[in-house]
Short mmCIF file of C-alpha atoms in Angstrom, two decimals:
data_model
loop_
_atom_site.label_atom_id
_atom_site.label_comp_id
_atom_site.label_asym_id
_atom_site.label_seq_id
_atom_site.Cartn_x
_atom_site.Cartn_y
_atom_site.Cartn_z
CA MET A 10 -57.31 -17.24 13.85
CA SER A 11 -53.58 -16.56 13.88
CA ASP A 12 -53.20 -17.19 10.12
CA GLN A 13 -55.67 -14.42 9.31
CA ASN A 14 -54.26 -11.61 7.22
CA ILE A 15 -55.00 -7.94 7.84
CA PHE A 16 -58.00 -7.96 5.47
CA ASP A 17 -59.62 -10.89 7.26
CA LYS A 18 -59.00 -9.22 10.58
CA LEU A 19 -60.70 -6.06 9.36
CA GLN A 20 -63.81 -8.11 8.66
CA ASN A 21 -63.82 -10.00 11.90
CA ILE A 22 -63.22 -7.54 14.67
CA ASP A 23 -64.64 -8.82 17.95
CA ARG A 24 -68.04 -7.34 18.68
CA ARG A 25 -66.94 -6.40 22.20
CA VAL A 26 -64.47 -3.98 20.66
CA PHE A 27 -67.36 -2.26 18.90
CA TYR A 28 -69.40 -2.13 22.07
CA TRP A 29 -66.58 -0.39 23.92
CA VAL A 30 -65.78 1.97 21.06
CA LEU A 31 -69.46 2.93 20.77
CA PHE A 32 -69.81 3.34 24.52
CA ILE A 33 -66.80 5.67 24.73
CA THR A 34 -67.88 7.56 21.60
CA LEU A 35 -71.33 8.14 23.08
CA MET A 36 -69.90 9.29 26.40
CA VAL A 37 -67.42 11.84 25.09
CA PRO A 38 -69.99 14.33 23.70
CA PHE A 39 -71.79 14.34 27.04
CA ILE A 40 -68.56 15.48 28.71
CA TYR A 41 -67.35 17.72 25.89
CA PRO A 42 -70.42 18.91 23.95
CA ILE A 43 -69.80 19.67 20.29
CA GLY A 44 -73.05 21.42 19.41
CA LEU A 45 -73.24 21.19 15.64
CA PRO A 46 -76.10 23.26 14.17
CA VAL A 47 -79.32 21.36 13.52
CA LYS A 48 -81.05 22.12 10.22
CA VAL A 49 -84.85 22.09 10.38
CA VAL A 50 -86.48 19.99 7.66
CA GLN A 51 -89.84 20.84 6.09
CA ASN A 52 -91.93 18.10 7.74
CA THR A 53 -90.88 19.28 11.21
CA ARG A 54 -91.45 22.92 10.30
CA ASP A 55 -94.94 22.03 9.06
CA LEU A 56 -95.70 20.37 12.37
CA TYR A 57 -94.58 23.38 14.39
CA GLU A 58 -96.35 25.89 12.17
CA GLY A 59 -99.49 23.75 12.25
CA ILE A 60 -99.83 24.19 16.01
CA THR A 61 -98.80 27.83 16.23
CA GLY A 62 -99.81 31.18 14.76
CA ASP A 63 -103.01 31.35 12.75
CA ASN A 64 -103.47 27.60 12.80
CA ILE A 65 -104.52 27.49 16.44
CA ASN A 66 -106.74 29.81 18.45
CA PRO A 67 -107.00 30.37 22.19
CA GLY A 68 -109.47 27.88 23.64
CA ASP A 69 -109.04 25.33 20.86
CA ILE A 70 -108.88 21.75 22.09
CA ALA A 71 -105.91 19.58 21.15
CA ILE A 72 -105.48 15.89 21.88
CA MET A 73 -101.96 14.77 22.70
CA ASN A 74 -101.55 11.01 22.78
CA PHE A 75 -98.68 9.34 24.59
CA GLY A 76 -98.19 6.36 22.32
CA TYR A 77 -94.75 5.76 23.74
CA GLY A 78 -93.46 4.29 26.96
CA VAL A 79 -90.43 5.17 29.03
CA SER A 80 -88.18 3.15 26.74
CA ALA A 81 -88.78 5.64 23.92
CA TRP A 82 -88.48 8.82 25.97
CA SER A 83 -85.23 9.74 24.24
CA GLU A 84 -86.90 9.73 20.83
CA CYS A 85 -90.42 10.95 21.49
CA ALA A 86 -90.46 12.99 24.69
CA PRO A 87 -88.48 16.06 23.51
CA GLY A 88 -90.71 16.66 20.49
CA PHE A 89 -93.84 15.96 22.52
CA THR A 90 -92.72 18.45 25.17
CA VAL A 91 -92.08 21.21 22.63
CA CYS A 92 -95.52 20.67 21.09
CA ALA A 93 -97.22 20.84 24.50
CA LYS A 94 -95.34 24.07 25.29
CA ALA A 95 -96.24 25.57 21.91
CA LEU A 96 -99.93 24.70 22.28
CA PHE A 97 -100.11 26.08 25.80
CA ARG A 98 -98.44 29.32 24.69
CA GLU A 99 -101.06 29.69 21.98
CA GLY A 100 -103.76 29.38 24.64
CA ALA A 101 -104.98 25.98 23.46
CA ARG A 102 -106.49 23.49 25.87
CA ILE A 103 -104.93 20.05 25.87
CA VAL A 104 -106.42 16.61 26.48
CA PHE A 105 -103.60 14.20 27.36
CA MET A 106 -104.14 10.46 27.01
CA GLY A 107 -102.05 7.39 26.39
CA SER A 108 -102.02 3.89 25.02
CA GLN A 109 -99.06 2.72 27.09
CA TYR A 110 -99.60 1.43 30.61
CA ASP A 111 -96.73 3.56 31.92
CA VAL A 112 -98.39 6.70 30.58
CA GLU A 113 -98.43 8.29 34.02
CA LEU A 114 -94.62 8.31 34.11
CA SER A 115 -94.52 10.01 30.72
CA MET A 116 -97.07 12.57 31.88
CA ASN A 117 -95.03 13.25 35.04
CA LYS A 118 -91.92 13.74 32.92
CA LEU A 119 -93.75 16.14 30.62
CA MET A 120 -95.04 18.15 33.57
CA ASN A 121 -91.51 18.32 34.92
CA ASP A 122 -89.87 19.23 31.60
CA ALA A 123 -92.47 21.91 30.85
CA ARG A 124 -93.13 22.95 34.45
CA GLU A 125 -93.08 26.69 33.71
CA ASP A 126 -95.84 26.27 31.16
CA PHE A 127 -97.88 23.98 33.39
CA ALA A 128 -97.47 26.40 36.29
CA ASN A 129 -99.64 28.94 34.46
CA LYS A 130 -102.36 26.43 33.64
CA VAL A 131 -105.23 25.10 35.68
CA TYR A 132 -105.89 21.38 35.75
CA GLY A 133 -109.33 20.52 34.44
CA VAL A 134 -109.71 23.90 32.76
CA ASP A 135 -106.65 24.28 30.54
CA TYR A 136 -105.61 20.65 30.42
CA VAL A 137 -106.77 17.26 31.55
CA PHE A 138 -104.98 13.94 31.87
CA LEU A 139 -107.30 11.08 30.95
CA GLY A 140 -104.69 8.39 31.43
CA TYR A 141 -104.34 4.94 29.94
CA PHE A 142 -106.82 3.45 27.52
CA THR A 143 -107.15 -0.03 26.10
CA GLY A 144 -109.23 -1.21 23.18
CA GLY A 145 -106.91 -0.38 20.29
CA GLU A 146 -108.50 1.02 17.17
CA SER A 147 -112.03 0.43 18.49
CA ALA A 148 -111.31 2.75 21.41
CA ILE A 149 -109.92 5.45 19.11
CA ALA A 150 -112.99 5.14 16.86
CA GLN A 151 -115.26 5.37 19.87
CA LEU A 152 -113.31 8.36 21.19
CA ALA A 153 -114.23 10.17 17.98
CA THR A 154 -117.96 9.58 18.38
CA ASP A 155 -118.47 9.48 22.15
CA ALA A 156 -115.34 10.29 24.16
CA TRP A 157 -117.05 10.04 27.53
CA THR A 158 -117.78 6.33 27.08
CA VAL A 159 -114.06 5.61 26.57
CA TYR A 160 -113.08 7.86 29.46
CA PRO A 161 -115.94 8.20 31.97
CA SER A 162 -113.41 9.85 34.29
CA ASP A 163 -109.90 11.23 34.16
CA HIS A 164 -106.78 9.45 35.40
CA TYR A 165 -107.43 10.61 38.95
CA VAL A 166 -110.96 9.12 38.86
CA THR A 167 -112.71 12.50 38.74
CA PRO A 168 -115.92 11.99 36.72
CA ASP A 169 -116.05 13.82 33.38
CA ALA A 170 -119.10 15.73 34.56
CA GLN A 171 -116.96 17.47 37.19
CA ILE A 172 -114.18 18.49 34.78
CA PRO A 173 -114.81 21.84 33.04
CA LEU A 174 -112.68 21.00 29.97
CA MET A 175 -114.57 17.74 29.42
CA GLN A 176 -117.84 19.69 29.08
CA ASP A 177 -116.46 20.92 25.75
CA PHE A 178 -115.00 17.61 24.61
CA HIS A 179 -117.35 14.88 23.50
CA GLY A 180 -115.91 13.78 20.18
CA TRP A 181 -114.11 14.69 16.99
CA GLN A 182 -116.24 17.79 16.35
CA ASP A 183 -114.75 19.50 19.40
CA VAL A 184 -111.11 18.87 18.59
CA THR A 185 -108.96 21.20 16.47
CA VAL A 186 -105.85 19.12 16.27
CA VAL A 187 -104.56 15.69 17.28
CA LEU A 188 -100.88 15.02 17.96
CA SER A 189 -99.92 11.41 18.43
CA SER A 190 -96.47 10.31 19.46
CA ASP A 191 -95.95 6.63 18.86
CA THR A 192 -93.67 3.68 18.85
CA GLY A 193 -96.53 1.59 17.50
CA ASP A 194 -99.77 1.90 15.58
CA VAL A 195 -101.93 4.38 17.49
CA GLY A 196 -101.09 7.22 15.09
CA SER A 197 -102.48 5.13 12.25
CA TYR A 198 -105.66 4.50 14.28
CA PHE A 199 -106.16 8.26 14.55
CA LEU A 200 -105.35 8.49 10.86
CA ARG A 201 -108.10 6.06 9.90
CA GLN A 202 -110.71 6.90 12.53
CA TRP A 203 -110.22 10.67 12.87
CA GLN A 204 -108.32 12.16 9.95
CA GLY A 205 -109.67 9.82 7.27
CA SER A 206 -113.23 9.67 8.56
CA HIS A 207 -113.73 13.21 9.82
CA GLY A 208 -110.89 15.28 8.38
CA THR A 209 -109.39 16.11 11.78
CA ARG A 210 -105.98 17.76 11.54
CA LEU A 211 -103.43 15.18 12.62
CA ALA A 212 -99.65 15.14 13.09
CA GLU A 213 -97.23 12.49 14.20
CA ILE A 214 -94.22 12.69 16.54
CA GLY A 215 -92.73 9.30 15.83
CA ILE A 216 -89.62 7.26 16.39
CA ALA A 217 -86.98 7.24 13.68
CA MET A 218 -87.75 3.64 12.77
CA ASN A 219 -91.32 4.57 11.80
CA GLY A 220 -90.22 7.46 9.61
CA SER A 221 -90.37 5.42 6.42
CA THR A 222 -93.95 4.35 7.24
CA ASP A 223 -95.03 7.88 8.12
CA TYR A 224 -93.53 9.81 5.18
CA PRO A 225 -96.14 8.67 2.60
CA TYR A 226 -98.96 9.90 4.85
CA TYR A 227 -97.22 13.21 5.41
CA LEU A 228 -96.65 13.71 1.67
CA ALA A 229 -100.27 12.77 0.98
CA GLY A 230 -101.44 15.41 3.48
CA ASN A 231 -102.88 12.98 6.02
CA TYR A 232 -100.34 14.23 8.54
CA PHE A 233 -99.99 18.00 8.36
CA GLY A 234 -96.59 17.65 9.98
CA LEU A 235 -94.15 15.02 11.08
CA SER A 236 -91.36 14.89 13.62
CA ILE A 237 -89.02 11.93 13.32
CA GLY A 238 -86.98 10.62 16.22
CA SER A 239 -84.52 12.57 18.35
CA ARG A 240 -83.56 14.61 15.30
CA GLY A 241 -87.16 15.80 14.94
CA GLY A 242 -87.20 16.66 18.64
CA ALA A 243 -84.00 18.69 18.27
CA GLU A 244 -85.46 20.53 15.28
CA LEU A 245 -88.56 21.39 17.30
CA GLU A 246 -86.32 22.67 20.10
CA VAL A 247 -84.60 24.88 17.53
CA LEU A 248 -87.97 26.19 16.36
CA ILE A 249 -89.17 27.05 19.85
CA ARG A 250 -85.69 28.38 20.67
CA GLU A 251 -85.27 26.30 23.81
CA PRO A 252 -82.47 23.72 23.58
CA GLY A 253 -83.31 20.62 25.55
CA GLU A 254 -82.71 16.89 25.79
CA ALA A 255 -82.84 16.23 22.05
CA THR A 256 -80.32 19.00 21.30
CA THR A 257 -77.97 17.43 23.84
CA ALA A 258 -78.53 14.00 22.34
CA MET A 259 -77.65 15.24 18.85
CA ASP A 260 -73.94 15.08 19.66
CA SER A 261 -74.27 11.41 20.50
CA ILE A 262 -76.40 10.84 17.41
CA ASN A 263 -73.66 12.47 15.34
CA ALA A 264 -70.97 10.32 16.90
CA SER A 265 -72.88 7.03 16.69
CA HIS A 266 -74.10 7.56 13.11
CA LEU A 267 -70.62 8.47 11.95
CA LEU A 268 -69.19 5.46 13.74
CA ILE A 269 -71.66 3.08 12.09
CA VAL A 270 -70.72 4.38 8.64
CA LEU A 271 -67.01 4.09 9.46
CA ALA A 272 -67.49 0.51 10.68
CA VAL A 273 -69.35 -0.42 7.51
CA ILE A 274 -66.61 1.14 5.37
CA LEU A 275 -63.92 -0.67 7.39
CA ALA A 276 -65.61 -4.04 6.97
CA ASN A 277 -66.11 -3.52 3.25
CA VAL A 278 -62.54 -2.41 2.64
CA GLY A 279 -61.41 -5.64 4.28
CA TYR A 280 -63.97 -7.67 2.34
CA LEU A 281 -63.18 -6.18 -1.09
CA LEU A 282 -59.40 -6.36 -0.63
CA SER A 283 -59.50 -9.95 0.61
CA ARG A 284 -61.67 -10.88 -2.40
CA ARG A 285 -59.24 -9.20 -4.78
CA LYS A 286 -56.34 -11.03 -3.18
CA ALA A 287 -58.15 -14.35 -3.50
CA MET B 7 -123.40 -27.54 19.43
CA SER B 8 -119.74 -26.78 19.92
CA ASN B 9 -119.24 -26.68 16.16
CA ILE B 10 -122.07 -24.20 15.82
CA LEU B 11 -120.52 -22.02 18.52
CA LYS B 12 -117.04 -22.35 17.08
CA ARG B 13 -117.94 -21.70 13.47
CA GLU B 14 -121.41 -20.49 12.60
CA ALA B 15 -121.96 -18.24 15.63
CA VAL B 16 -118.57 -16.55 15.20
CA PHE B 17 -119.19 -16.22 11.47
CA ALA B 18 -122.61 -14.65 12.09
CA VAL B 19 -121.32 -12.19 14.72
CA THR B 20 -118.39 -11.15 12.52
CA GLY B 21 -120.68 -10.62 9.53
CA LEU B 22 -123.26 -8.68 11.52
CA VAL B 23 -120.70 -6.37 13.11
CA THR B 24 -119.05 -5.72 9.75
CA VAL B 25 -122.37 -4.82 8.12
CA LEU B 26 -123.27 -2.48 10.98
CA MET B 27 -119.93 -0.69 10.73
CA PHE B 28 -120.36 -0.31 6.98
CA VAL B 29 -123.86 1.09 7.50
CA GLU B 30 -122.58 3.62 10.04
CA TYR B 31 -119.71 4.73 7.83
CA PHE B 32 -121.87 5.35 4.77
CA PHE B 33 -125.22 6.43 6.25
CA PHE B 34 -124.50 7.92 9.68
CA PRO B 35 -121.55 10.31 9.33
CA GLN B 36 -122.07 11.85 12.78
CA ASP B 37 -122.77 8.96 15.09
CA TRP B 38 -125.02 5.94 15.26
CA ILE B 39 -125.94 4.59 18.67
CA VAL B 40 -125.96 0.95 17.51
CA ALA B 41 -122.41 1.10 16.12
CA SER B 42 -121.28 3.18 19.08
CA THR B 43 -122.60 0.55 21.51
CA ILE B 44 -120.85 -2.24 19.65
CA ARG B 45 -117.57 -0.32 19.75
CA ASN B 46 -118.03 0.02 23.49
CA TRP B 47 -118.45 -3.73 23.71
CA ALA B 48 -115.27 -4.15 21.69
CA VAL B 49 -113.37 -2.02 24.21
CA ILE B 50 -114.82 -4.05 27.09
CA ILE B 51 -113.96 -7.35 25.40
CA TYR B 52 -110.45 -6.04 24.76
CA ASN B 53 -110.06 -5.32 28.47
CA ILE B 54 -111.36 -8.77 29.39
CA SER B 55 -108.83 -10.30 27.01
CA LEU B 56 -106.07 -8.42 28.86
CA GLY B 57 -107.23 -10.01 32.10
CA LEU B 58 -107.33 -13.42 30.46
CA GLY B 59 -103.82 -12.84 29.17
CA GLY B 60 -102.67 -12.08 32.71
CA VAL B 61 -104.28 -15.27 34.05
CA ARG B 62 -102.72 -17.36 31.28
CA LEU B 63 -99.33 -15.79 31.96
CA ILE B 64 -99.56 -16.72 35.63
CA GLN B 65 -100.64 -20.27 34.80
CA GLN B 66 -97.70 -20.68 32.45
CA HIS B 67 -95.12 -19.43 34.93
CA VAL B 68 -96.59 -21.31 37.91
CA MET B 69 -96.37 -24.48 35.83
CA GLY B 70 -92.81 -23.65 34.80
CA THR B 71 -91.78 -23.06 38.39
CA GLN B 72 -93.51 -26.16 39.78
CA ARG B 73 -92.00 -28.47 37.17
CA ARG B 74 -88.55 -26.84 37.36
CA LYS B 75 -88.51 -26.28 33.61
CA GLU B 76 -85.51 -24.65 31.96
CA ASN B 77 -84.95 -21.13 33.35
CA TRP B 78 -87.63 -21.67 35.98
CA GLN B 79 -85.89 -19.11 38.17
CA PHE B 80 -87.04 -16.38 35.79
CA SER B 81 -90.59 -17.67 36.07
CA ALA B 82 -90.37 -17.52 39.85
CA LEU B 83 -88.98 -14.00 39.67
CA PHE B 84 -91.80 -13.01 37.34
CA LEU B 85 -94.39 -14.34 39.78
CA VAL B 86 -92.87 -12.44 42.69
CA ALA B 87 -92.72 -9.23 40.65
CA PHE B 88 -96.28 -9.75 39.42
CA VAL B 89 -97.67 -10.24 42.92
CA VAL B 90 -95.74 -7.29 44.38
CA MET B 91 -96.77 -4.88 41.61
CA LEU B 92 -100.37 -6.11 41.66
CA LEU B 93 -100.81 -5.78 45.41
CA THR B 94 -99.02 -2.45 45.80
CA GLY B 95 -100.76 -1.03 42.73
CA LEU B 96 -104.15 -2.17 44.02
CA ALA B 97 -103.39 -0.68 47.43
CA GLY B 98 -102.67 2.67 45.80
CA TYR B 99 -105.72 2.44 43.57
CA LEU B 100 -108.08 1.54 46.40
CA GLY B 101 -106.68 4.35 48.55
CA THR B 102 -106.69 7.28 46.13
CA GLY B 103 -107.72 5.96 42.73
CA VAL B 104 -104.16 6.22 41.43
CA ALA B 105 -101.82 3.22 41.60
CA THR B 106 -98.66 5.33 41.80
CA SER B 107 -99.84 6.92 45.03
CA ASN B 108 -98.51 3.79 46.71
CA GLY B 109 -94.89 4.49 47.64
CA ILE B 110 -93.54 0.99 46.95
CA TYR B 111 -95.31 0.74 43.60
CA ASN B 112 -94.10 4.17 42.57
CA TRP B 113 -90.54 3.46 43.70
CA LEU B 114 -90.43 0.23 41.71
CA PHE B 115 -91.93 1.92 38.68
CA VAL B 116 -89.54 4.86 38.73
CA ASN B 117 -86.35 3.16 39.91
CA VAL B 118 -86.63 -0.32 38.44
CA TYR B 119 -89.01 -0.28 35.50
CA THR B 120 -87.91 3.05 33.99
CA PRO B 121 -84.14 2.37 33.89
CA LEU B 122 -84.75 -1.19 32.67
CA GLY B 123 -87.02 0.06 29.89
CA SER B 124 -84.55 2.73 28.79
CA THR B 125 -81.65 0.28 28.93
CA ALA B 126 -83.46 -2.36 26.89
CA TYR B 127 -84.17 0.21 24.19
CA ALA B 128 -80.71 1.77 24.25
CA ILE B 129 -78.93 -1.57 24.09
CA THR B 130 -80.37 -2.21 20.63
CA GLY B 131 -78.06 0.57 19.41
CA PHE B 132 -75.06 -1.60 20.28
CA TYR B 133 -76.52 -4.60 18.48
CA ILE B 134 -77.37 -2.52 15.42
CA PHE B 135 -73.83 -1.18 15.35
CA SER B 136 -72.33 -4.66 15.48
CA ALA B 137 -74.90 -6.06 13.03
CA ALA B 138 -74.31 -3.25 10.51
CA TYR B 139 -70.61 -4.02 10.58
CA ARG B 140 -71.18 -7.73 9.96
CA ALA B 141 -74.12 -7.68 7.55
CA PHE B 142 -73.55 -4.67 5.29
CA ARG B 143 -71.17 -6.19 2.76
CA ALA B 144 -71.00 -5.22 -0.91
CA ARG B 145 -71.26 -8.84 -2.09
CA ASN B 146 -72.97 -7.84 -5.35
CA LEU B 147 -74.23 -4.72 -7.12
CA ASP B 148 -77.62 -4.75 -5.35
CA ALA B 149 -76.00 -5.01 -1.93
CA ALA B 150 -73.51 -2.28 -2.85
CA LEU B 151 -76.32 0.08 -3.91
CA MET B 152 -78.22 -0.56 -0.70
CA LEU B 153 -75.08 0.01 1.30
CA VAL B 154 -74.33 3.34 -0.36
CA ALA B 155 -77.95 4.48 0.02
CA GLY B 156 -77.97 3.38 3.65
CA CYS B 157 -74.81 5.33 4.43
CA PHE B 158 -76.21 8.51 2.87
CA VAL B 159 -79.50 8.16 4.74
CA ILE B 160 -77.72 7.51 8.05
CA LEU B 161 -75.45 10.52 7.61
CA SER B 162 -78.28 12.76 6.41
CA ASN B 163 -80.17 11.95 9.61
CA ALA B 164 -77.36 13.42 11.73
CA PRO B 165 -76.18 17.04 11.58
CA VAL B 166 -72.62 15.78 11.12
CA GLY B 167 -73.53 14.67 7.59
CA GLU B 168 -73.91 18.27 6.47
CA VAL B 169 -70.61 19.19 8.12
CA ILE B 170 -68.79 16.47 6.18
CA TRP B 171 -70.34 17.52 2.88
CA SER B 172 -73.26 19.84 2.24
CA GLY B 173 -74.59 17.49 -0.44
CA ILE B 174 -75.20 14.60 1.96
CA PRO B 175 -78.57 15.82 3.33
CA ALA B 176 -79.85 16.47 -0.18
CA ILE B 177 -78.83 13.02 -1.39
CA GLY B 178 -80.18 11.37 1.75
CA GLU B 179 -83.47 13.22 1.30
CA TRP B 180 -83.59 12.12 -2.33
CA PHE B 181 -83.21 8.49 -1.28
CA ARG B 182 -85.86 9.00 1.38
CA PHE B 183 -88.52 10.78 -0.66
CA VAL B 184 -87.87 9.62 -4.23
CA GLY B 185 -86.40 6.22 -3.56
CA GLN B 186 -88.20 4.97 -0.50
CA VAL B 187 -91.61 6.66 -0.36
CA PRO B 188 -92.98 5.23 -3.64
CA GLY B 189 -91.99 1.74 -2.52
CA MET B 190 -93.61 2.28 0.86
CA ARG B 191 -96.75 3.66 -0.78
CA ALA B 192 -97.02 0.58 -2.97
CA PHE B 193 -96.46 -1.61 0.06
CA GLU B 194 -99.17 0.14 2.07
CA VAL B 195 -101.71 0.24 -0.76
CA VAL B 196 -101.16 -3.44 -1.52
CA GLY B 197 -101.45 -4.22 2.19
CA ALA B 198 -104.75 -2.32 2.37
CA LEU B 199 -106.08 -4.14 -0.69
CA GLY B 200 -105.05 -7.40 0.93
CA MET B 201 -106.98 -6.45 4.05
CA ILE B 202 -110.09 -5.73 1.97
CA ALA B 203 -109.74 -9.07 0.21
CA TYR B 204 -109.25 -10.82 3.53
CA GLY B 205 -112.32 -9.06 4.96
CA PHE B 206 -114.49 -10.16 2.05
CA ARG B 207 -113.22 -13.72 2.27
CA ALA B 208 -113.96 -13.75 5.99
CA LEU B 209 -117.45 -12.37 5.37
CA LEU B 210 -118.11 -15.01 2.74
CA GLY B 211 -116.97 -17.73 5.10
CA LYS B 212 -113.96 -18.64 2.99
CA GLU B 213 -111.35 -17.50 5.49
CA ARG B 214 -111.85 -19.83 8.40
CA GLY B 215 -108.48 -19.72 10.07
CA PHE B 216 -109.32 -16.85 12.40
CA TYR B 217 -112.34 -18.44 14.03
CA ALA B 218 -112.31 -22.18 13.43
CA GLY B 219 -108.60 -22.72 13.82
CA GLY B 220 -108.70 -24.80 10.69
CA ALA B 221 -107.88 -24.64 7.01
CA GLU B 222 -109.83 -22.54 4.58
CA GLU B 223 -112.61 -24.04 2.50
#
């Protein structure tokens, strides 16, 4: 190792150095926030406009699917929270459900993050939490045709027959809009079994990694809107004019993204110069 | 008999279900009770398979612990965690219908599971950072192009990109929508066509791997 020149060293920096540099870089913005402006892109704007204004009426039923677990809270929860707030403020009724077994934790977080909006709503009338479902795409298909067979009761084991909101929700015909927030495939199940089959309006609040998979469906009109990762969440917070978790996280996103590019440049400078020397 | 059950019966059930789903899609746009019932069965079978998965998991880890296989301590820890979560969750469920109403279960979920889940996800950022540094090398023209595109897309995804240069978001968006989307479309369309072909082969009995565990005809 000692006979390495500077170019070799640039290419072979110990990974622990990077871990520490990244850790410190991520911490600094939390202590000294930078607050760069977040520009709203069209796919996020389409999502927000699709659930507000003329596109939603008081009393409309929206499905919001928690397709993410606690591990993806940072990416999905902020956008999901803004959408729930926006729908509630338009007077829509929301059916919450989830394909992750820790869905209750995500629901509790949502109720905490949007507590002022939930405070004005009545459980069972304005919103209902159906809880966890299994059955993959078959369950989503069945939800479209006969929702009560997938969920005979809500998460708190109250039978559907005793829940006022469920009297108006039996299948796809009753639903105005579906918002699915996923780390996996559930959004595509809704896409095939609801949007494709019945033309239900559908939007996705996904993780950044799934952005490349989701864009073609957004551009084709299958998704009327699309929020991607923490950035999408921050854009939604800009649109609703309530900075939240995602806006705070943007500083760290800025720092980490910039650092990755700098590291790649550093490694390549070392690589190209060492090759020229050889 | 076992061959009939393993091959012909599975083949017949698969074929029948497929035909029924086709019939519903094309002739019953609202709902068809037959297809709806079968979908309900699918959901039930899915749930049973989850239970079977749990049983198999326990078997595997009990065996690992008993025989002191490599890393058996993790297996033992898994079994303890499994039993504790199962019993406390059941206690909550039997009491109020909600597992998290049990204090121990809820405490473990909120204070152990949640931070572990978040940490596991966040830690990938550190690996990606290190991996990007090691793997993204401009060894040839193709790699150099990918590297440049990657850097623009990364910077366009963060507000700082626009601060550095106002053209970065536009270029990143161009790579995303003009460069990447057509490729992804082709990938998804080809994948869907492949699924159709696979479905037909399965229906015709030519794709035997999924039910007979053997080679195709």
